[in-house]
Short mmCIF file of C-alpha atoms in Angstrom, two decimals:
data_model
loop_
_atom_site.label_atom_id
_atom_site.label_comp_id
_atom_site.label_asym_id
_atom_site.label_seq_id
_atom_site.Cartn_x
_atom_site.Cartn_y
_atom_site.Cartn_z
CA MET A 4 -5.70 -51.97 0.58
CA ASP A 5 -2.83 -51.52 3.45
CA ALA A 6 0.57 -53.01 3.12
CA GLY A 7 0.19 -55.60 5.86
CA SER A 8 -3.44 -56.85 4.13
CA LYS A 9 -1.60 -59.41 1.49
CA ARG A 10 -2.75 -63.32 2.19
CA PHE A 11 -2.69 -65.00 -0.67
CA VAL A 12 -0.86 -64.54 -3.93
CA SER A 13 -0.87 -66.93 -7.19
CA ALA A 14 1.65 -66.94 -9.19
CA ASP A 15 -0.09 -64.56 -11.87
CA TYR A 16 0.13 -62.03 -9.34
CA GLU A 17 4.11 -61.81 -7.58
CA ASP A 18 5.93 -59.66 -9.97
CA PHE A 19 3.25 -57.08 -9.21
CA THR A 20 2.27 -57.32 -5.51
CA GLU A 21 5.11 -55.11 -4.17
CA ASP A 22 3.81 -52.40 -6.18
CA LEU A 23 0.97 -51.36 -4.01
CA SER A 24 0.74 -47.68 -5.15
CA PHE A 25 0.07 -50.00 -8.73
CA LEU A 26 -2.44 -52.07 -7.45
CA LYS A 27 -4.30 -49.39 -6.07
CA MET A 28 -4.63 -47.40 -9.12
CA LEU A 29 -5.76 -50.73 -10.78
CA GLU A 30 -8.84 -51.17 -8.22
CA ILE A 31 -10.83 -48.70 -9.81
CA PRO A 32 -10.84 -49.98 -13.09
CA LEU A 33 -11.18 -53.20 -11.92
CA LEU A 34 -14.47 -52.44 -9.46
CA ILE A 35 -15.97 -51.14 -12.36
CA ARG A 36 -15.16 -53.94 -14.66
CA ILE A 37 -17.02 -56.00 -11.86
CA LEU A 38 -20.26 -53.96 -11.73
CA LYS A 39 -20.32 -53.63 -15.63
CA GLU A 40 -20.14 -57.32 -16.07
CA GLU A 41 -22.29 -58.67 -12.93
CA ALA A 42 -24.59 -55.78 -11.68
CA SER A 43 -27.47 -54.12 -13.08
CA GLU A 44 -30.18 -51.81 -12.06
CA GLU A 45 -31.70 -54.91 -11.40
CA ASN A 46 -29.46 -56.68 -9.14
CA PRO A 47 -27.07 -53.87 -7.73
CA MET A 48 -24.03 -55.41 -5.64
CA SER A 49 -22.76 -53.93 -2.18
CA ALA A 50 -19.33 -52.78 -0.99
CA ALA A 51 -18.85 -56.07 0.73
CA LEU A 52 -20.07 -58.09 -2.52
CA ILE A 53 -17.52 -55.97 -4.88
CA SER A 54 -14.41 -56.22 -2.72
CA ASP A 55 -14.96 -60.12 -2.49
CA ARG A 56 -15.04 -60.11 -5.78
CA LEU A 57 -11.85 -58.22 -5.80
CA SER A 58 -10.02 -60.30 -3.39
CA GLU A 59 -10.89 -63.61 -5.90
CA ILE A 60 -9.74 -61.41 -9.15
CA THR A 61 -6.33 -60.47 -7.47
CA GLY A 62 -5.69 -62.92 -4.75
CA LEU A 63 -5.05 -59.84 -2.32
CA GLU A 64 -7.43 -58.39 0.32
CA HIS A 65 -9.55 -55.59 -0.48
CA SER A 66 -10.51 -53.44 2.61
CA GLU A 67 -14.72 -53.29 2.23
CA LYS A 68 -14.51 -49.46 4.08
CA THR A 69 -11.79 -48.91 1.04
CA VAL A 70 -13.81 -49.68 -1.80
CA LEU A 71 -16.65 -48.36 -0.26
CA ARG A 72 -14.92 -45.02 -0.29
CA LYS A 73 -14.17 -44.86 -3.82
CA LEU A 74 -17.42 -46.15 -4.71
CA GLN A 75 -18.84 -42.65 -2.74
CA ARG A 76 -16.46 -40.94 -4.28
CA LEU A 77 -16.85 -41.83 -8.00
CA VAL A 78 -20.34 -40.76 -7.37
CA ASP A 79 -20.22 -37.84 -5.68
CA LEU A 80 -17.59 -36.64 -8.11
CA GLN A 81 -19.95 -37.39 -10.79
CA LYS A 82 -22.78 -35.44 -9.16
CA LYS A 83 -20.87 -32.29 -8.44
CA ILE A 84 -19.49 -31.89 -12.24
CA ASP A 85 -22.69 -32.62 -14.18
CA ASP A 86 -23.21 -31.26 -16.74
CA SER A 87 -20.04 -29.84 -17.28
CA VAL A 88 -16.95 -30.90 -19.88
CA LEU A 89 -15.06 -32.55 -17.07
CA GLU A 90 -18.03 -35.05 -16.69
CA LYS A 91 -18.07 -35.85 -20.46
CA HIS A 92 -14.23 -36.42 -20.37
CA LEU A 93 -15.05 -38.92 -17.22
CA GLN A 94 -17.89 -40.70 -18.32
CA LEU A 95 -15.84 -41.48 -21.82
CA SER A 96 -12.71 -42.44 -19.75
CA LEU A 97 -14.69 -44.51 -17.07
CA GLY A 98 -17.31 -46.16 -20.00
CA GLY A 99 -20.49 -44.48 -18.66
CA THR A 100 -21.74 -43.70 -14.87
CA MET A 101 -21.68 -44.97 -11.78
CA ILE A 102 -25.32 -45.58 -9.76
CA GLU A 103 -25.74 -45.27 -6.35
CA ILE A 104 -29.06 -47.04 -4.84
CA SER A 105 -30.06 -45.81 -1.30
CA ASN A 106 -31.46 -48.01 0.48
CA ARG A 107 -32.38 -45.41 3.11
CA GLU A 108 -34.72 -43.62 0.39
CA LYS A 109 -36.73 -47.25 0.09
CA GLY A 110 -37.56 -47.40 3.60
CA VAL A 111 -35.02 -49.84 4.28
CA ARG A 112 -32.48 -49.40 7.42
CA HIS A 113 -29.11 -51.26 8.65
CA ILE A 114 -28.29 -52.33 4.68
CA GLN A 115 -25.49 -50.33 2.79
CA ASN A 116 -26.05 -48.75 -0.61
CA ARG A 117 -25.59 -50.89 -4.03
CA TYR A 118 -24.13 -49.85 -6.97
CA TYR A 119 -24.04 -50.62 -10.55
CA PHE A 120 -22.90 -49.46 -14.00
CA LYS A 121 -24.85 -47.68 -16.50
CA PRO A 122 -22.86 -47.69 -19.73
CA LEU A 123 -23.15 -44.72 -22.28
CA LEU A 124 -25.17 -47.46 -24.30
CA ASP A 125 -27.53 -49.03 -22.81
CA LYS A 126 -28.83 -52.59 -23.96
CA SER A 127 -31.43 -51.04 -26.45
CA ASP A 128 -28.97 -48.99 -28.34
CA ILE A 129 -26.75 -51.97 -28.19
CA ASP A 130 -29.42 -54.03 -30.48
CA MET A 131 -30.03 -50.84 -32.78
CA VAL A 132 -26.32 -50.96 -33.68
CA CYS A 133 -25.99 -54.49 -33.60
CA GLY A 134 -29.24 -54.81 -35.54
CA THR A 135 -27.48 -52.20 -38.01
CA ILE A 136 -24.64 -54.65 -38.01
CA THR A 137 -26.82 -57.96 -39.01
CA SER A 138 -28.82 -55.96 -41.63
CA ASN A 139 -25.29 -54.93 -43.35
CA ARG A 140 -25.31 -58.25 -46.03
CA TYR A 141 -22.11 -57.21 -47.63
CA LEU A 142 -20.33 -57.83 -44.38
CA THR A 143 -19.32 -61.31 -44.07
CA THR A 144 -20.50 -63.33 -41.05
CA LYS A 145 -17.08 -63.65 -39.21
CA GLU A 146 -17.31 -60.03 -39.59
CA LYS A 147 -20.42 -59.64 -38.14
CA GLU A 148 -19.61 -61.63 -35.55
CA TYR A 149 -16.39 -60.20 -34.53
CA LEU A 150 -17.69 -56.48 -34.84
CA ILE A 151 -20.91 -57.81 -32.46
CA ALA A 152 -18.90 -59.30 -30.03
CA ARG A 153 -16.42 -56.52 -29.61
CA GLU A 154 -19.90 -53.97 -29.22
CA LYS A 155 -21.36 -56.02 -26.33
CA THR A 156 -18.18 -56.97 -24.60
CA LEU A 157 -17.04 -53.38 -24.56
CA CYS A 158 -20.28 -52.17 -22.78
CA TYR A 159 -21.10 -55.08 -21.01
CA GLY A 160 -18.66 -57.72 -20.77
CA ASP A 161 -19.04 -61.41 -21.76
CA LYS A 162 -22.42 -62.24 -20.19
CA TYR A 163 -24.26 -60.28 -23.23
CA ILE A 164 -22.52 -61.66 -26.39
CA GLN A 165 -25.37 -63.94 -27.86
CA ASN A 166 -24.62 -65.96 -30.92
CA GLN A 167 -26.00 -64.23 -34.29
CA ASN A 168 -27.83 -66.39 -37.23
CA PRO A 169 -25.68 -65.42 -40.20
CA LEU A 170 -27.27 -63.89 -42.92
CA PRO A 171 -26.31 -63.97 -46.71
CA GLU A 172 -22.35 -62.76 -47.05
CA LYS A 173 -22.34 -60.47 -50.09
CA PRO A 174 -25.44 -58.51 -51.65
CA ASP A 175 -25.00 -55.86 -54.36
CA ASN A 176 -23.65 -52.71 -54.03
CA THR A 177 -27.06 -50.55 -53.62
CA GLN A 178 -27.64 -52.61 -50.48
CA LYS A 179 -23.81 -51.75 -49.72
CA GLN A 180 -24.64 -47.76 -49.82
CA LEU A 181 -28.08 -47.67 -48.14
CA SER A 182 -26.23 -49.43 -44.92
CA GLU A 183 -23.20 -46.72 -44.88
CA ARG A 184 -26.00 -43.71 -45.44
CA VAL A 185 -28.16 -44.65 -42.24
CA LEU A 186 -24.99 -45.14 -40.23
CA LYS A 187 -24.05 -41.72 -41.09
CA ILE A 188 -27.58 -40.85 -40.30
CA VAL A 189 -28.29 -42.65 -37.07
CA ASN A 190 -24.37 -40.75 -35.71
CA THR A 191 -26.09 -37.56 -36.62
CA LEU A 192 -29.37 -37.99 -35.10
CA TYR A 193 -27.30 -39.06 -31.83
CA ASP A 194 -25.83 -36.22 -31.23
CA ALA A 195 -28.79 -34.21 -31.77
CA ILE A 196 -30.69 -36.23 -29.02
CA ARG A 197 -27.83 -36.14 -26.82
CA GLU A 198 -26.82 -32.73 -27.36
CA LYS A 199 -30.69 -31.51 -27.45
CA TYR A 200 -30.77 -29.95 -30.57
CA GLN A 201 -33.32 -29.43 -33.76
CA VAL A 202 -32.50 -31.03 -36.72
CA ASP A 203 -34.01 -30.32 -40.26
CA VAL A 204 -35.06 -33.53 -42.14
CA ILE A 205 -35.53 -34.43 -45.87
CA TYR A 206 -37.31 -37.75 -46.14
CA GLY A 207 -38.02 -40.06 -48.95
CA ALA A 208 -40.53 -42.67 -50.02
CA TYR A 209 -39.88 -45.51 -52.51
CA GLY A 210 -40.53 -45.52 -55.95
CA GLU A 211 -39.54 -46.29 -59.05
CA ASP A 212 -36.10 -46.40 -61.40
CA THR A 213 -37.91 -45.08 -64.78
CA LYS A 214 -34.16 -46.08 -66.45
CA ARG A 215 -34.06 -49.47 -64.45
CA TYR A 216 -37.52 -50.72 -63.70
CA ARG A 217 -35.91 -53.32 -61.31
CA ARG A 218 -34.76 -51.05 -59.13
CA PRO A 219 -36.65 -49.37 -56.29
CA VAL A 220 -34.64 -45.91 -56.07
CA LEU A 221 -35.67 -43.56 -52.33
CA LEU A 222 -37.31 -40.77 -53.56
CA SER A 223 -37.17 -37.10 -51.84
CA ARG A 224 -40.83 -35.78 -51.28
CA ASN A 225 -39.87 -32.40 -48.81
CA GLU A 226 -36.68 -31.55 -50.89
CA ASP A 227 -37.98 -28.43 -51.10
CA LYS A 228 -39.54 -27.77 -47.67
CA PRO A 229 -37.60 -30.01 -45.21
CA TYR A 230 -39.07 -31.19 -41.46
CA HIS A 231 -38.16 -29.33 -38.88
CA LEU A 232 -37.98 -31.87 -36.09
CA ASN A 233 -37.45 -31.89 -32.11
CA PRO A 234 -35.60 -35.33 -31.83
CA TYR A 235 -36.07 -37.48 -28.99
CA ALA A 236 -35.29 -41.15 -29.22
CA MET A 237 -34.15 -43.85 -31.64
CA VAL A 238 -35.68 -46.99 -31.14
CA TRP A 239 -35.07 -50.53 -33.00
CA ASN A 240 -38.15 -52.44 -33.12
CA ASP A 241 -39.34 -55.36 -35.67
CA GLY A 242 -35.79 -55.09 -37.55
CA GLU A 243 -36.42 -51.24 -38.37
CA TYR A 244 -34.54 -48.06 -37.12
CA TYR A 245 -37.10 -45.43 -36.11
CA LEU A 246 -36.70 -42.20 -35.18
CA LEU A 247 -39.59 -40.80 -32.14
CA ALA A 248 -39.88 -36.88 -33.32
CA THR A 249 -42.49 -33.71 -33.20
CA HIS A 250 -42.77 -31.37 -35.69
CA ARG A 251 -41.38 -27.61 -34.28
CA GLY A 252 -44.30 -26.30 -32.79
CA HIS A 253 -46.51 -29.25 -32.15
CA THR A 254 -46.68 -31.91 -29.99
CA ASN A 255 -47.66 -34.75 -31.81
CA ILE A 256 -45.42 -37.75 -31.87
CA SER A 257 -44.31 -38.86 -35.14
CA HIS A 258 -42.07 -41.92 -36.23
CA PHE A 259 -39.77 -41.83 -38.78
CA ARG A 260 -38.13 -44.67 -40.26
CA VAL A 261 -34.53 -43.88 -40.38
CA ASP A 262 -33.45 -46.18 -43.36
CA ARG A 263 -36.15 -43.81 -45.16
CA ILE A 264 -34.14 -40.35 -44.32
CA VAL A 265 -32.55 -39.09 -47.73
CA SER A 266 -30.44 -36.40 -45.60
CA VAL A 267 -30.39 -34.96 -42.11
CA LYS A 268 -28.52 -32.02 -41.03
CA PRO A 269 -28.82 -29.47 -37.91
CA ALA A 270 -30.88 -27.01 -37.34
CA VAL A 271 -29.41 -23.74 -36.98
CA LYS A 272 -30.93 -20.37 -35.39
CA GLU A 273 -32.38 -17.94 -37.86
CA ASP A 274 -30.86 -15.08 -36.24
CA ASP A 275 -27.31 -16.76 -35.48
CA ALA A 276 -26.51 -19.69 -38.26
CA THR A 277 -23.47 -20.48 -35.94
CA LYS A 278 -25.50 -22.09 -32.91
CA ASN A 279 -27.66 -24.51 -33.22
CA GLU A 280 -31.66 -24.44 -32.49
CA LYS A 281 -32.38 -26.36 -29.06
CA ARG A 282 -35.09 -28.86 -29.19
CA GLU A 283 -38.15 -28.00 -27.64
CA PRO A 284 -39.11 -29.67 -23.53
CA ILE A 285 -40.37 -33.39 -24.04
CA PRO A 286 -43.89 -33.89 -24.84
CA GLU A 287 -46.48 -35.15 -21.98
CA THR A 288 -47.21 -37.86 -25.06
CA LEU A 289 -43.68 -39.35 -24.70
CA ARG A 290 -42.82 -38.17 -20.87
CA PRO A 291 -44.28 -41.53 -19.23
CA PHE A 292 -41.46 -43.34 -21.41
CA PHE A 293 -38.80 -41.36 -19.75
CA LYS A 294 -37.19 -42.10 -16.27
CA ARG A 295 -34.95 -39.80 -14.85
CA ILE A 296 -31.35 -41.48 -14.04
CA HIS A 297 -28.52 -39.92 -12.27
CA GLY A 298 -30.15 -36.21 -12.98
CA ARG A 299 -30.98 -37.55 -16.95
CA GLU A 300 -33.53 -37.92 -18.60
CA GLU A 301 -33.33 -41.66 -20.32
CA PHE A 302 -35.78 -42.93 -23.04
CA GLN A 303 -37.12 -46.68 -21.82
CA SER A 304 -37.27 -47.66 -25.58
CA GLU A 305 -38.50 -51.29 -24.11
CA ASN A 306 -41.56 -50.08 -22.38
CA TYR A 307 -42.44 -47.96 -25.64
CA THR A 308 -42.07 -51.00 -28.07
CA ALA A 309 -44.08 -52.85 -24.97
CA THR A 310 -46.81 -50.37 -25.16
CA TYR A 311 -46.99 -49.68 -29.40
CA PRO A 312 -44.98 -52.97 -30.88
CA LEU A 313 -45.74 -51.87 -34.34
CA MET A 314 -44.94 -48.59 -34.41
CA THR A 315 -48.57 -47.81 -35.95
CA ILE A 316 -49.50 -44.46 -33.97
CA PHE A 317 -48.32 -41.22 -36.05
CA GLY A 318 -49.84 -38.21 -33.53
CA GLU A 319 -52.78 -36.41 -32.88
CA GLU A 320 -53.92 -35.34 -36.14
CA ASP A 321 -57.34 -36.72 -37.32
CA LEU A 322 -57.92 -38.27 -34.09
CA CYS A 323 -61.43 -39.66 -33.46
CA GLU A 324 -63.09 -42.35 -31.65
CA ALA A 325 -64.24 -45.62 -33.50
CA VAL A 326 -65.60 -49.26 -32.30
CA VAL A 327 -64.83 -52.10 -33.86
CA GLU A 328 -66.37 -55.80 -33.27
CA CYS A 329 -63.64 -58.70 -33.21
CA LYS A 330 -63.51 -62.48 -32.26
CA ALA A 331 -62.58 -62.42 -28.88
CA ASN A 332 -58.90 -64.05 -29.37
CA ALA A 333 -58.44 -61.42 -31.80
CA ILE A 334 -58.12 -58.97 -28.98
CA GLY A 335 -54.28 -58.72 -29.17
CA VAL A 336 -54.46 -58.40 -32.95
CA VAL A 337 -56.01 -54.42 -32.06
CA ILE A 338 -53.32 -54.19 -28.99
CA ASP A 339 -50.95 -54.62 -31.51
CA TYR A 340 -51.93 -51.41 -33.69
CA PHE A 341 -52.94 -49.28 -31.12
CA GLY A 342 -51.79 -50.18 -27.48
CA MET A 343 -53.84 -50.69 -24.41
CA ASP A 344 -55.79 -47.60 -24.24
CA LEU A 345 -59.06 -49.30 -25.01
CA ARG A 346 -62.02 -50.59 -24.12
CA ILE A 347 -63.56 -54.26 -24.43
CA MET A 348 -67.69 -54.34 -24.58
CA PRO A 349 -70.19 -56.31 -25.23
CA PRO A 350 -70.51 -57.35 -28.81
CA MET A 351 -73.53 -55.47 -30.33
CA LEU A 352 -73.66 -57.42 -34.16
CA GLU A 353 -75.43 -60.47 -34.21
CA HIS A 354 -73.63 -63.66 -34.83
CA GLU A 355 -74.42 -67.32 -35.79
CA SER A 356 -75.13 -68.88 -32.44
CA ASP A 357 -74.01 -72.45 -32.86
CA GLU A 358 -70.43 -70.61 -34.43
CA THR A 359 -67.36 -72.68 -32.37
CA ASP A 360 -64.05 -71.28 -31.91
CA ILE A 361 -60.85 -73.87 -32.89
CA ASN A 362 -61.08 -75.50 -29.36
CA GLY A 363 -65.09 -76.44 -30.27
CA ARG A 364 -66.31 -73.96 -27.64
CA ALA A 365 -69.21 -71.45 -28.43
CA GLN A 366 -67.53 -68.61 -30.65
CA ARG A 367 -67.43 -65.38 -28.29
CA TYR A 368 -67.14 -61.49 -29.80
CA VAL A 369 -66.37 -57.99 -28.24
CA SER A 370 -66.79 -55.09 -29.54
CA ILE A 371 -63.96 -52.48 -28.50
CA ARG A 372 -63.96 -48.80 -28.42
CA LEU A 373 -60.49 -46.84 -29.49
CA PRO A 374 -60.74 -43.62 -27.67
CA LYS A 375 -57.88 -41.71 -29.77
CA ALA A 376 -57.38 -43.03 -32.82
CA GLN A 377 -55.47 -41.32 -35.77
CA TYR A 378 -57.92 -41.99 -38.63
CA GLU A 379 -55.66 -42.65 -41.34
CA ASN A 380 -53.80 -45.57 -39.40
CA LEU A 381 -57.65 -47.04 -38.32
CA ARG A 382 -58.83 -46.84 -42.22
CA GLY A 383 -55.80 -48.81 -43.09
CA PHE A 384 -56.03 -51.29 -40.03
CA CYS A 385 -59.54 -52.06 -40.97
CA LEU A 386 -58.95 -52.95 -44.71
CA LEU A 387 -56.18 -54.81 -43.84
CA GLN A 388 -57.70 -56.93 -41.32
CA HIS A 389 -61.23 -57.12 -42.79
CA SER A 390 -61.73 -60.69 -42.33
CA ILE A 391 -61.27 -60.92 -38.31
CA VAL A 392 -62.42 -57.06 -37.84
CA THR A 393 -66.16 -55.23 -38.49
CA VAL A 394 -66.36 -51.13 -38.07
CA ILE A 395 -69.11 -49.96 -35.90
CA SER A 396 -68.29 -46.84 -36.15
CA PRO A 397 -67.89 -44.02 -36.88
CA GLU A 398 -70.25 -43.59 -40.23
CA ARG A 399 -67.27 -42.36 -42.71
CA LEU A 400 -65.19 -45.29 -41.44
CA ILE A 401 -67.75 -47.61 -42.28
CA ARG A 402 -68.22 -45.89 -45.48
CA ASP A 403 -64.30 -45.46 -46.34
CA VAL A 404 -63.78 -49.14 -45.68
CA ARG A 405 -66.72 -50.32 -47.61
CA GLU A 406 -65.74 -48.21 -50.66
CA GLY A 407 -61.61 -49.41 -50.28
CA LEU A 408 -62.80 -53.13 -50.43
CA MET A 409 -65.22 -52.75 -53.06
CA ALA A 410 -62.49 -50.85 -55.23
CA SER A 411 -60.10 -54.22 -54.48
CA VAL A 412 -62.79 -56.37 -56.03
CA VAL A 413 -63.24 -54.32 -59.06
CA LYS A 414 -59.67 -54.32 -59.62
CA LEU A 415 -59.17 -58.38 -59.13
CA PRO A 416 -58.42 -60.28 -62.49
CA VAL A 417 -61.23 -62.35 -63.91
CA VAL A 418 -60.73 -65.90 -63.56
CA LYS A 419 -62.39 -68.26 -66.19
#
């Protein structure tokens, strides 16, 4: 921006236009704000478009070359100081990271590189935080709306504010204590994931309070032997936080409901209690869900929850191959539990030839082969969905499901 570049100045800016050095300092935070609100990874902006938006906002001419030079210097600076203390301070000062998309890499010539701004928290992180705020029922509706609006505005600007459905305003103290504990655990886990160190986790299960039977209580189930976990990501799915982690020395992924974690703390080295134990490398089972962005491994939570919507796979222990049969319109139910790694085959069982679906057409059945299903998840699924799913193999699963259904029948009260 040159001294002779002033063209039109509205009354709002008249007091500042003489101090061009001050306006030059404002150019960087303003262009970052534009990228934060108007650009994204899917729709990045060119320097020409950014300079036009700066001119609209300030009422002054902004040189495209100057804007481009500042954008490139920001990107170059981030690359040079990657993984340093200065980088962390720069990210905190800017609120995120400047990303440059090179058209030359995509085989496009004579087109400007484009830019967008990646906040420290991505949209899935924001959804997790806002989900936590929403689930804190001891907050009033106005308090929740205020916190959610501020959270989204700080990270993405006004474009990301959405109306939230109000929840009951004041629950009992039990809910308040649970919400406060979950927030502390989330903060600890988030630090461990960012800094890549292991954690010791005491997990719980709900049981009865022997003194007050109306109240369920979270009981520690491994207090004497904490889980030594490698934390890789947290996801917000179907109204709950989940930690994705592996046990130390293993590669199978486990899901832990964050609200079921009793306590968590950094795991320290056995030979040096003053240092945290480094996390093991990302396992191959999770690798497809990580994307390298600006030199960092970023977890794509949307892709993961789209692949495993119900979060019901827990690892590689006791895996088996199974075949189930169901109506063709129930294939989606199986996918919701086990993902897309399955094979559709012709039906193996005989069915009534005159059976019709809800549209009056002949009912179609399919068999589905699941090559790698965790047995306990599979057994629970077949018991829960026994009305629409029939087990074909293995024999062990047929026997366990049959026994489970018979036991349920026996326990039903007799109706006169």
